[in-house]
Coordinates of C-alpha atoms and ligand atoms in Angstrom, one line a residue:
M211 CA -27.4 176.6 31.4
R212 CA -25.2 174.4 33.7
I213 CA -25.6 175.7 37.8
H214 CA -22.8 175.4 40.6
H215 CA -23.8 176.2 44.3
L216 CA -21.2 178.3 46.5
N217 CA -20.4 178.9 49.6
C218 CA -19.3 182.7 49.7
G219 CA -18.8 183.1 53.3
C220 CA -18.9 182.0 56.3
M221 CA -20.4 182.5 59.9
C222 CA -19.8 181.4 62.8
P223 CA -22.2 182.4 65.9
I224 CA -21.7 182.2 69.4
G225 CA -24.8 179.5 70.4
G226 CA -23.0 176.7 68.1
A227 CA -26.3 174.0 67.8
L228 CA -28.6 176.1 69.3
F229 CA -27.9 177.9 66.0
D230 CA -27.5 175.9 62.7
G231 CA -29.2 172.9 64.5
F232 CA -25.9 170.1 64.6
S233 CA -22.1 171.8 65.3
R234 CA -20.8 170.1 68.1
G235 CA -18.8 173.6 69.8
L236 CA -19.8 176.3 70.8
T237 CA -19.5 178.1 67.4
A238 CA -21.8 177.3 64.5
C239 CA -21.2 177.4 60.9
L240 CA -24.1 179.1 58.9
I241 CA -23.4 179.4 55.1
C242 CA -23.9 181.9 52.3
H243 CA -25.3 180.4 48.9
C244 CA -24.8 181.4 46.3
L245 CA -25.4 180.4 42.5
L246 CA -23.2 181.0 39.4
V247 CA -25.0 180.2 36.1
E248 CA -23.2 179.3 32.5
T249 CA -26.0 180.9 30.6
N250 CA -26.0 182.0 26.5
Q251 CA -26.1 185.6 28.0
G252 CA -22.3 185.0 30.1
L253 CA -22.4 184.0 33.6
V254 CA -24.8 185.3 35.8
L255 CA -24.3 185.6 39.4
I256 CA -27.0 185.0 42.1
D257 CA -26.3 187.0 45.1
T258 CA -22.3 187.5 45.8
G259 CA -22.0 186.3 50.1
F260 CA -18.5 188.3 51.1
G261 CA -16.3 189.9 48.3
E262 CA -12.5 190.6 48.0
R263 CA -12.9 193.8 49.1
D264 CA -14.9 192.9 52.4
V265 CA -11.5 190.1 53.5
K266 CA -9.3 192.8 52.4
A267 CA -10.1 195.8 54.9
P268 CA -13.5 194.8 56.5
L269 CA -13.8 197.6 59.3
S270 CA -13.8 199.9 56.4
R271 CA -17.1 198.2 54.8
L272 CA -18.6 196.0 57.7
S273 CA -20.7 196.9 60.9
P274 CA -18.6 196.5 63.7
F275 CA -21.7 195.3 65.2
F276 CA -22.3 192.4 63.0
M277 CA -19.0 191.5 62.5
N278 CA -19.3 190.8 66.2
L279 CA -22.6 189.6 65.9
N280 CA -22.3 186.2 63.0
R281 CA -18.5 186.1 63.9
I282 CA -17.7 186.6 60.3
K283 CA -14.9 185.0 58.6
F284 CA -13.0 186.6 56.5
E285 CA -10.7 183.8 53.5
Q286 CA -10.2 184.9 50.4
K287 CA -11.3 181.4 49.2
Y288 CA -15.0 182.1 50.0
T289 CA -15.3 185.1 47.7
A290 CA -17.2 184.7 45.0
L291 CA -14.3 185.7 42.8
A292 CA -11.9 183.5 44.2
Q293 CA -14.4 180.5 42.4
I294 CA -15.6 182.0 39.6
K295 CA -10.7 182.5 38.9
Q296 CA -10.5 178.0 40.6
L297 CA -13.6 177.2 37.7
G298 CA -11.9 178.6 35.0
F299 CA -13.5 182.0 33.9
D300 CA -12.3 185.1 34.0
K301 CA -14.6 188.2 36.0
S302 CA -14.9 189.8 32.8
D303 CA -17.9 186.9 32.8
V304 CA -20.4 187.7 34.9
R305 CA -22.6 189.8 32.6
H306 CA -25.5 189.2 36.1
I307 CA -26.1 189.4 39.2
V308 CA -29.3 188.8 41.0
L309 CA -29.5 189.7 44.4
T310 CA -32.5 188.3 47.0
H311 CA -31.1 192.1 48.7
L312 CA -28.2 193.8 49.3
D313 CA -27.5 193.1 52.9
F314 CA -24.5 193.4 53.7
D315 CA -24.0 189.4 53.2
H316 CA -25.2 189.3 50.4
A317 CA -24.2 192.1 48.4
G318 CA -20.1 192.4 49.3
G319 CA -18.4 191.2 46.4
L320 CA -20.6 193.5 43.4
E321 CA -17.6 194.8 42.9
D322 CA -16.0 192.4 41.9
F323 CA -17.7 192.4 38.5
P324 CA -17.6 195.7 37.7
E325 CA -19.1 194.0 33.9
A326 CA -21.4 193.0 35.3
T327 CA -25.5 194.2 35.4
V328 CA -27.2 194.6 38.8
H329 CA -30.9 193.8 39.8
V330 CA -32.4 194.2 42.8
M331 CA -36.0 195.1 43.5
Q332 CA -37.0 198.3 43.5
S333 CA -38.2 198.5 46.9
E334 CA -34.8 197.1 47.5
I335 CA -33.2 199.7 46.1
D336 CA -35.2 202.4 47.9
A337 CA -35.1 200.9 51.2
A338 CA -31.2 200.8 51.0
H339 CA -30.8 204.8 50.5
K340 CA -33.4 205.6 53.5
C341 CA -31.3 203.3 55.7
R342 CA -33.3 204.4 59.4
G343 CA -33.1 203.2 62.3
F344 CA -29.7 202.1 64.0
I345 CA -30.7 197.7 62.1
S346 CA -30.9 199.3 58.6
S347 CA -28.0 201.4 58.8
Q348 CA -25.3 198.6 60.4
R349 CA -27.4 196.0 57.7
Y350 CA -26.9 198.0 53.9
R351 CA -23.7 199.1 53.5
P352 CA -23.0 201.8 51.2
L353 CA -19.7 201.2 50.8
Q354 CA -19.7 197.4 49.0
W355 CA -22.0 199.4 46.3
D356 CA -21.6 202.8 45.4
E357 CA -19.2 202.2 42.3
V358 CA -21.4 200.0 40.8
K359 CA -22.1 200.9 37.3
Q360 CA -25.1 199.2 36.1
W361 CA -28.1 198.7 37.8
K362 CA -31.8 197.8 37.0
Y363 CA -35.2 197.7 39.3
Y364 CA -38.0 196.5 38.1
S365 CA -40.6 196.2 41.0
P366 CA -43.5 193.4 41.9
G367 CA -46.7 192.4 39.2
G368 CA -46.6 189.6 36.3
E369 CA -47.7 186.6 35.0
P370 CA -48.0 184.2 38.2
W371 CA -45.4 181.6 39.5
F372 CA -47.4 178.7 42.0
G373 CA -49.1 180.9 43.4
F374 CA -46.7 183.5 44.0
E375 CA -45.7 187.0 41.9
A376 CA -43.0 186.6 39.1
V377 CA -40.8 189.5 38.2
R378 CA -40.6 188.3 34.0
D379 CA -38.1 188.8 31.9
L380 CA -35.0 190.1 33.3
E381 CA -33.8 192.6 31.1
G382 CA -30.4 191.2 29.1
L383 CA -31.5 188.3 31.3
P384 CA -32.9 184.2 29.4
P385 CA -36.0 183.6 30.4
E386 CA -35.6 181.0 32.7
I387 CA -34.0 183.0 36.1
F388 CA -37.0 186.0 37.6
L389 CA -37.5 187.4 40.7
I390 CA -39.9 186.4 43.1
P391 CA -41.2 188.9 45.9
L392 CA -40.7 187.7 49.5
A393 CA -40.8 190.3 51.5
G394 CA -40.2 190.3 55.5
H395 CA -37.1 189.4 56.1
T396 CA -36.3 192.8 53.4
H397 CA -39.5 195.4 51.8
G398 CA -37.6 194.6 49.3
H399 CA -36.6 191.0 49.7
A400 CA -37.0 188.2 46.7
G401 CA -36.1 185.0 46.1
I402 CA -35.2 184.1 42.1
A403 CA -37.0 181.4 40.5
I404 CA -34.5 179.1 37.2
E405 CA -36.4 177.0 35.4
T406 CA -33.8 174.2 34.4
P407 CA -34.3 170.3 32.4
E408 CA -35.1 169.0 35.6
G409 CA -37.4 171.7 37.3
W410 CA -37.4 174.3 39.6
L411 CA -35.0 175.3 41.4
L412 CA -36.5 178.8 43.9
H413 CA -33.5 180.4 45.9
A414 CA -35.8 181.6 49.3
G415 CA -32.1 184.2 49.9
D416 CA -33.2 184.9 53.4
A417 CA -37.0 184.5 52.8
Y418 CA -36.3 181.2 56.0
F419 CA -32.8 180.1 57.7
Y420 CA -33.3 176.6 58.9
R421 CA -34.7 174.1 56.9
H422 CA -36.0 172.4 59.1
E423 CA -38.5 175.7 58.5
I424 CA -40.2 174.2 55.2
N425 CA -40.8 170.1 53.7
T426 CA -43.1 169.9 57.1
P427 CA -46.0 170.1 58.5
K428 CA -44.8 171.0 61.6
P429 CA -41.9 173.5 61.0
H430 CA -39.4 174.7 63.5
C431 CA -36.3 177.0 63.9
T432 CA -34.1 176.2 66.9
P433 CA -33.1 179.4 69.0
G434 CA -30.5 181.0 67.8
L435 CA -31.8 181.3 63.8
R436 CA -35.0 182.2 65.0
A437 CA -34.4 185.0 67.7
Y438 CA -31.4 186.7 64.5
Q439 CA -35.4 186.8 61.7
W440 CA -36.3 189.0 64.4
L441 CA -33.8 191.0 65.5
M442 CA -33.1 191.5 61.2
E443 CA -37.5 191.7 59.9
V444 CA -39.0 195.0 59.2
D445 CA -42.8 193.6 58.9
R446 CA -43.5 190.4 60.4
K447 CA -46.4 189.9 59.3
A448 CA -44.6 189.6 55.7
R449 CA -42.4 187.1 56.5
L450 CA -44.4 185.2 58.6
Y451 CA -47.3 184.7 55.5
N452 CA -44.2 184.6 52.3
Q453 CA -42.6 181.3 55.2
Q454 CA -46.0 179.6 55.2
R455 CA -46.6 180.4 51.9
L456 CA -43.1 178.7 51.0
R457 CA -43.7 175.6 53.3
A458 CA -47.0 174.9 51.0
L459 CA -45.0 175.1 47.9
S460 CA -42.0 172.8 49.5
L461 CA -44.5 170.3 50.3
S462 CA -47.5 170.7 46.7
H463 CA -44.9 170.3 44.5
S464 CA -42.2 168.8 46.4
N465 CA -41.8 167.1 42.4
D466 CA -40.9 169.5 40.9
V467 CA -39.5 173.1 43.4
R468 CA -36.4 172.6 45.0
L469 CA -35.7 175.4 47.7
F470 CA -33.5 176.3 49.7
C471 CA -32.7 179.0 51.5
S472 CA -29.1 181.3 51.9
H473 CA -27.7 180.5 55.5
D474 CA -27.6 176.6 56.3
A475 CA -24.8 175.0 55.6
I476 CA -26.4 170.8 55.9
E477 CA -29.1 172.1 53.1
F478 CA -26.1 173.7 50.6
K479 CA -24.2 170.8 51.3
T480 CA -27.1 168.6 50.0
F481 CA -27.9 169.8 47.1
A482 CA -23.9 171.2 46.1
D483 CA -23.2 166.8 46.5
Q484 CA -25.8 166.1 44.1
N485 CA -24.0 168.8 41.8
Q486 CA -19.9 169.9 41.4
P487 CA -18.2 168.5 43.9
S488 CA -15.2 170.1 43.5
S489 CA -17.3 173.8 43.5
V490 CA -17.7 172.7 46.8
T491 CA -16.1 175.4 49.6
L492 CA -18.9 174.4 52.7
G493 CA -15.8 175.4 55.8
Ligands
LIG787 ZN1 -28.4 186.9 54.8

């Protein structure tokens, strides 16, 4: 099993370091941390960021509200498809896509991989179909996934994993990859755990947004990302509870589990540098 860390989207909201904690200019740098996993069952993509169709026709697919707020950079080089081709693979090699959730910045590339089965929590697809309220209608963009041919939906429950519920035995996927429900940001939000020879990796999606929210007993977050998390949450109690559990996990099992979230550029660079620098596209 070989894992590539891919950045499949760049967002540059106004606010600089008030968002990302490091930018010196007026705008911040947020990324879309995705994984490409080479397995015996073909390629598995974990989240997709923005896709080719988003790049070609953003106005027809995405919400102007989020396009303006996040100042999304639409460039083909960031798409998972472009990066997968650069690694020497074909789009038909991607057999499975596992999603943390269905927000516009995670599901945009689904239709670039027509052979792939898409795995997601049942409660997430239900929430995306119901689409109630302003934020819900702007975050979920059915045009990004209405042509997906094969879905697999899952419910929480199963053998625990470090005290978390785990959804194991995802259909057609190797047993080393499974879902960890982490509701709060959305109703069906989940992390994705992968067992590697070097230990566990946990893609925590949008369960937290800033590197200093975990790995420290004294967490803090930038004002910009704190506000964004408030704006996007559907269940504050669940979100904060799950974030606190992830923090406890990062402190108590730092040698066994390495966590990362979707949008922190510094965190992404740390992981990407440790793996294959050639597959890094941090813009
Ligand atoms: Zn996101």
